[in-house]
C-alpha positions as a printed Julia matrix, in Angstrom:
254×3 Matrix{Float64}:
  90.85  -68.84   -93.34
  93.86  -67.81   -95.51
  91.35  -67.04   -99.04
  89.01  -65.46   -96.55
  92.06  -63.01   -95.05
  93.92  -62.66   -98.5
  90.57  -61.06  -100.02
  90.02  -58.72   -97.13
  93.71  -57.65   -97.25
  93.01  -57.03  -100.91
  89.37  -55.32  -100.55
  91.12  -52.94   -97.6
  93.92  -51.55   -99.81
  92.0   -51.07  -103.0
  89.63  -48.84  -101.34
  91.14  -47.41   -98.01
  93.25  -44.04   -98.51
  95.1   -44.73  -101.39
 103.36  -41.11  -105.49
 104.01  -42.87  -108.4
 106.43  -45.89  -108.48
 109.58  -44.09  -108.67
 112.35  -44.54  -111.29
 114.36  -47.09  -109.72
 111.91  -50.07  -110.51
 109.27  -49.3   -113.21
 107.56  -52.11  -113.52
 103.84  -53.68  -113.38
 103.63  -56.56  -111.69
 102.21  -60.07  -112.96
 100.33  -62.35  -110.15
 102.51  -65.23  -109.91
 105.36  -65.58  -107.36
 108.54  -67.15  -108.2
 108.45  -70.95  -107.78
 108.5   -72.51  -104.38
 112.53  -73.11  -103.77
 113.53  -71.02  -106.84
 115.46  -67.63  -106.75
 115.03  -64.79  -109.43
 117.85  -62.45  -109.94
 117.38  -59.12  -111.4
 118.62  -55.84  -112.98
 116.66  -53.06  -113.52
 118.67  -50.17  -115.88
 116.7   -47.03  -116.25
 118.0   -43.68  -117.94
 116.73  -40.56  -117.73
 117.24  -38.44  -120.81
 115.11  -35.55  -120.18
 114.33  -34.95  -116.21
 114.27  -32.59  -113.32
 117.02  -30.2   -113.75
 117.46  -28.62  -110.33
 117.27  -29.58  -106.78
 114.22  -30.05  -105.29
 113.45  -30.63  -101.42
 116.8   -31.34  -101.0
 116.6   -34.5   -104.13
 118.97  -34.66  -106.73
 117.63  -33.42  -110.27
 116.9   -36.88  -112.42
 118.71  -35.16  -115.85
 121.07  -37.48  -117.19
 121.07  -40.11  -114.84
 121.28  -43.75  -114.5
 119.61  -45.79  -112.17
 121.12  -49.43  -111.55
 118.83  -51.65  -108.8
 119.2   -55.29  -108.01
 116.44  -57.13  -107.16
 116.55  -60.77  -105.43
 113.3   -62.62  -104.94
 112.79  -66.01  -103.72
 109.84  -68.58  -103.5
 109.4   -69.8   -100.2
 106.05  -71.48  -100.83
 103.89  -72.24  -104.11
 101.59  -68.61  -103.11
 104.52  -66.65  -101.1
 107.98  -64.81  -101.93
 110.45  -62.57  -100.44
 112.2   -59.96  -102.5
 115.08  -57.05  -101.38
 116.37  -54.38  -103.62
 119.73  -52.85  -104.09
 118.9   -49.27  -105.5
 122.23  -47.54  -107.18
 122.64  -44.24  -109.11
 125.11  -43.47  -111.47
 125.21  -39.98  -112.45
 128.03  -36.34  -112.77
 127.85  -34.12  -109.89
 127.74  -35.83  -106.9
 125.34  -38.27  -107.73
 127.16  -41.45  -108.04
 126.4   -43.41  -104.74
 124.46  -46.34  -103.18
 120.91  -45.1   -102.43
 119.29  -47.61  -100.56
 117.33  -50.51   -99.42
 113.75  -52.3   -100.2
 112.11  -56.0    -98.52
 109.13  -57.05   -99.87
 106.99  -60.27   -99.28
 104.13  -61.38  -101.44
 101.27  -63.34  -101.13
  99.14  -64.67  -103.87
  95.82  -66.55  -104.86
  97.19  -70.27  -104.77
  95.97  -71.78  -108.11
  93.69  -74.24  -106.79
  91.64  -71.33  -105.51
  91.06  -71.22  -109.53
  90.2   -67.67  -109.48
  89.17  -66.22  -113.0
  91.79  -63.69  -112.02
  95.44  -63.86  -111.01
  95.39  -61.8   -107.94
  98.74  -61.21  -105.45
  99.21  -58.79  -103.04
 102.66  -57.08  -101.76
 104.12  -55.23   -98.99
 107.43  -53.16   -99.68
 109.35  -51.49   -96.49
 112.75  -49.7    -96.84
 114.84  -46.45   -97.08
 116.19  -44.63   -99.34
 118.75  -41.68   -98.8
 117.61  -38.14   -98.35
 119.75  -36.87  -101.18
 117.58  -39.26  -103.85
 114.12  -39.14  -102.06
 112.71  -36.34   -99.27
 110.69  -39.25   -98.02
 112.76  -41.47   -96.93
 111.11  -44.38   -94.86
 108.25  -45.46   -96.95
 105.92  -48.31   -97.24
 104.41  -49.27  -100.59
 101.2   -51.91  -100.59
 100.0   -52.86  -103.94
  97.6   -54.99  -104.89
  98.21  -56.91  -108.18
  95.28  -58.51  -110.51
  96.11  -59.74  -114.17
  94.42  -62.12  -116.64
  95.24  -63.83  -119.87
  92.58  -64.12  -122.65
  94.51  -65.72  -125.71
  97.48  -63.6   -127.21
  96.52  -60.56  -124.81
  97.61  -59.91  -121.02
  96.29  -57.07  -118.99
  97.72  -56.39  -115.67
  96.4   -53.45  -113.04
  98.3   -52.86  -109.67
  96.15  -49.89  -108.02
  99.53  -49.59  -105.85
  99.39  -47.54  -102.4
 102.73  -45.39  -100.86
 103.19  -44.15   -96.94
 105.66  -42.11   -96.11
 106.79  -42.59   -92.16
 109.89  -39.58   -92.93
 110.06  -36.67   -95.42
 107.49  -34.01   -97.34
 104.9   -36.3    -97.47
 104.66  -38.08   -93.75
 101.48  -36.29   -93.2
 100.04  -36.33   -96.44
  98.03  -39.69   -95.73
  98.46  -42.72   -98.55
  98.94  -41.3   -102.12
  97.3   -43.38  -104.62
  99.76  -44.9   -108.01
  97.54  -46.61  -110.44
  99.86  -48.58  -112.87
  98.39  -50.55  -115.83
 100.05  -53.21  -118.98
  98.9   -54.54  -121.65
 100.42  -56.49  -123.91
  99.73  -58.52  -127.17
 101.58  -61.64  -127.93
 103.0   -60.93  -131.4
 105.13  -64.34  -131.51
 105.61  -66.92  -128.72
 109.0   -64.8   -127.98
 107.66  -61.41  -128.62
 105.1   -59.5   -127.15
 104.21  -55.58  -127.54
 102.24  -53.15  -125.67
 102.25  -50.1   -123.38
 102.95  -49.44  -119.38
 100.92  -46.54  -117.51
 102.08  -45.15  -114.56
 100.65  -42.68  -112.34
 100.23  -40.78  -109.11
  97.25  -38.5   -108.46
  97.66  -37.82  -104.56
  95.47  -38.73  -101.77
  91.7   -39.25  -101.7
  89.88  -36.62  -101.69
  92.93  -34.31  -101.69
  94.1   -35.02  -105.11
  96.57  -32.98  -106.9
  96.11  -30.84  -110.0
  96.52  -32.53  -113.3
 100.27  -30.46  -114.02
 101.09  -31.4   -109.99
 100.85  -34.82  -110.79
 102.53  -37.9   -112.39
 101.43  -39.62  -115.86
 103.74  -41.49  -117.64
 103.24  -44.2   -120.51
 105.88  -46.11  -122.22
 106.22  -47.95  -125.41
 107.07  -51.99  -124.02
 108.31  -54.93  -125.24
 108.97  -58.85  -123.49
 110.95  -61.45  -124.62
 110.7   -64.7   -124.05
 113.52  -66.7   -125.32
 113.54  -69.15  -122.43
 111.58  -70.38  -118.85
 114.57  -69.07  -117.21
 114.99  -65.84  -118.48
 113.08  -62.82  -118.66
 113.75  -59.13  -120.44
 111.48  -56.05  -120.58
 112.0   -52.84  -121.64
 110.44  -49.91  -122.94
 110.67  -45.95  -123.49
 108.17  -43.66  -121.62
 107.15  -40.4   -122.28
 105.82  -37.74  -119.24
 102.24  -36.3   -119.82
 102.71  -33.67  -117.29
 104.89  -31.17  -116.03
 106.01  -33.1   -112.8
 106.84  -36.08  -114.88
 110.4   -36.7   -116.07
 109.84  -36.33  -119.96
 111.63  -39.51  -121.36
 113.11  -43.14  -120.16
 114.7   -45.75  -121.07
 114.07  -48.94  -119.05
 115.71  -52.4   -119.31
 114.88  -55.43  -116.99
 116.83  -58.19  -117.54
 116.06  -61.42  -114.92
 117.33  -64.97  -114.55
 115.84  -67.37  -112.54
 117.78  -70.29  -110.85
């Protein structure tokens, strides 16, 4: 009954309605949840260099700022997790403050299913102050499927946003494809790129300048089971992208 539900769950939100992950936590997920009784701690440091420069629906302009977010995640079960966020900006003018909260359980595939595919599936609820984000009650849903095939790793999360406050309430589900890959250049090292995106709703998509594309440059480390580190620079591809980033996850797991 649970494989049978999981897969629908997945099927539904993968092609019902479908903004792009914003710059608090840039990251594409893997499948696997954190071990059944184990906690993952987390810090996610991303600087903007070159971003928005003026206020927009009532948002702070990204320029020059850095965004600090904490992420705790713990594994409950072998195929489910709980994480909550802690999303901080540091920045001049004003913009130094706490900016709010995220929960978010996962389910995944349990191994024995022995899928040819890692697949997951999460559900992220929280708020975030007006001042950071016009919408700001959202839900995010995003379905996660990755594979290994020797030294490479390809992961696709075909993530889905709902706004319940803000610009964008009415605007139905807006659809953020984000993409890795990644080639295993030592058993510490690996190197590859990070897409993300957001094109709008179905059927009501944006124009190509009106929405996101961003790709970065990424790198993992693997120096130990315990701890993890990723970090890359992205570029923006269009003119409602912030131009360049600097992101740096560093997680230990206990």
């Amino acid at each position: 009954m649970l494989k049978k539900l999981l897969l629908i769950t997945l099927l539904l939100a993968v092609f019902g309605k479908l903004k792009a992950q914003d710059n608090y936590e840039i990251q594409v997920y893997g499948s696997e949840t954190v071990e059944k009784g184990h906690t993952m701690l987390e810090l996610h440091s991303n600087y903007t260099f070159n971003g928005t420069k003026t206020v927009t629906d009532g948002e702070f302009p990204t320029n020059h700022i850095l965004h600090e977010t904490i992420e705790i995640t713990h594994g409950w079960t072998p195929w489910f997790e709980t994480g909550f966020y802690i999303f901080n900006a540091i920045g001049s003018d004003g913009r130094t403050n706490y900016v709010g909260s995220h929960i978010r359980p996962r389910v995944a595939a349990p191994e024995d299913w022995k899928w040819p595919v890692g697949v997951s599936i999460s559900f992220e609820f929280g708020f975030q102050k007006k001042e950071y984000s016009a919408n700001t009650s959202t839900l995010e849903i995003r379905p996660i499927v990755d594979k290994k095939w020797g030294k490479f790793y390809m992961a696709f999360n075909p993530t889905l946003e709902q706004s319940f406050v803000g610009p964008d309430a009415h605007a139905g589900m807006i659809f953020s494809p984000n993409l890795k890959g990644s080639y295993d250049v030592s058993k510490v090292v690996a190197l590859g790129f990070e897409y993300y995106g957001s094109t709008g709703p179905f059927f009501h998509y944006y124009t190509l300048q009106q929405q996101e594309h961003q790709l970065f440059a990424a790198v993992d480390l693997t120096t130990s089971p315990n701890w993890e580190f990723n970090g890359g620079f992205g570029f923006g591809l269009t003119n409602s992208t912030d131009k360049s980033i600097v992101k740096i996850i560093i997680g230990r797991r206990f």
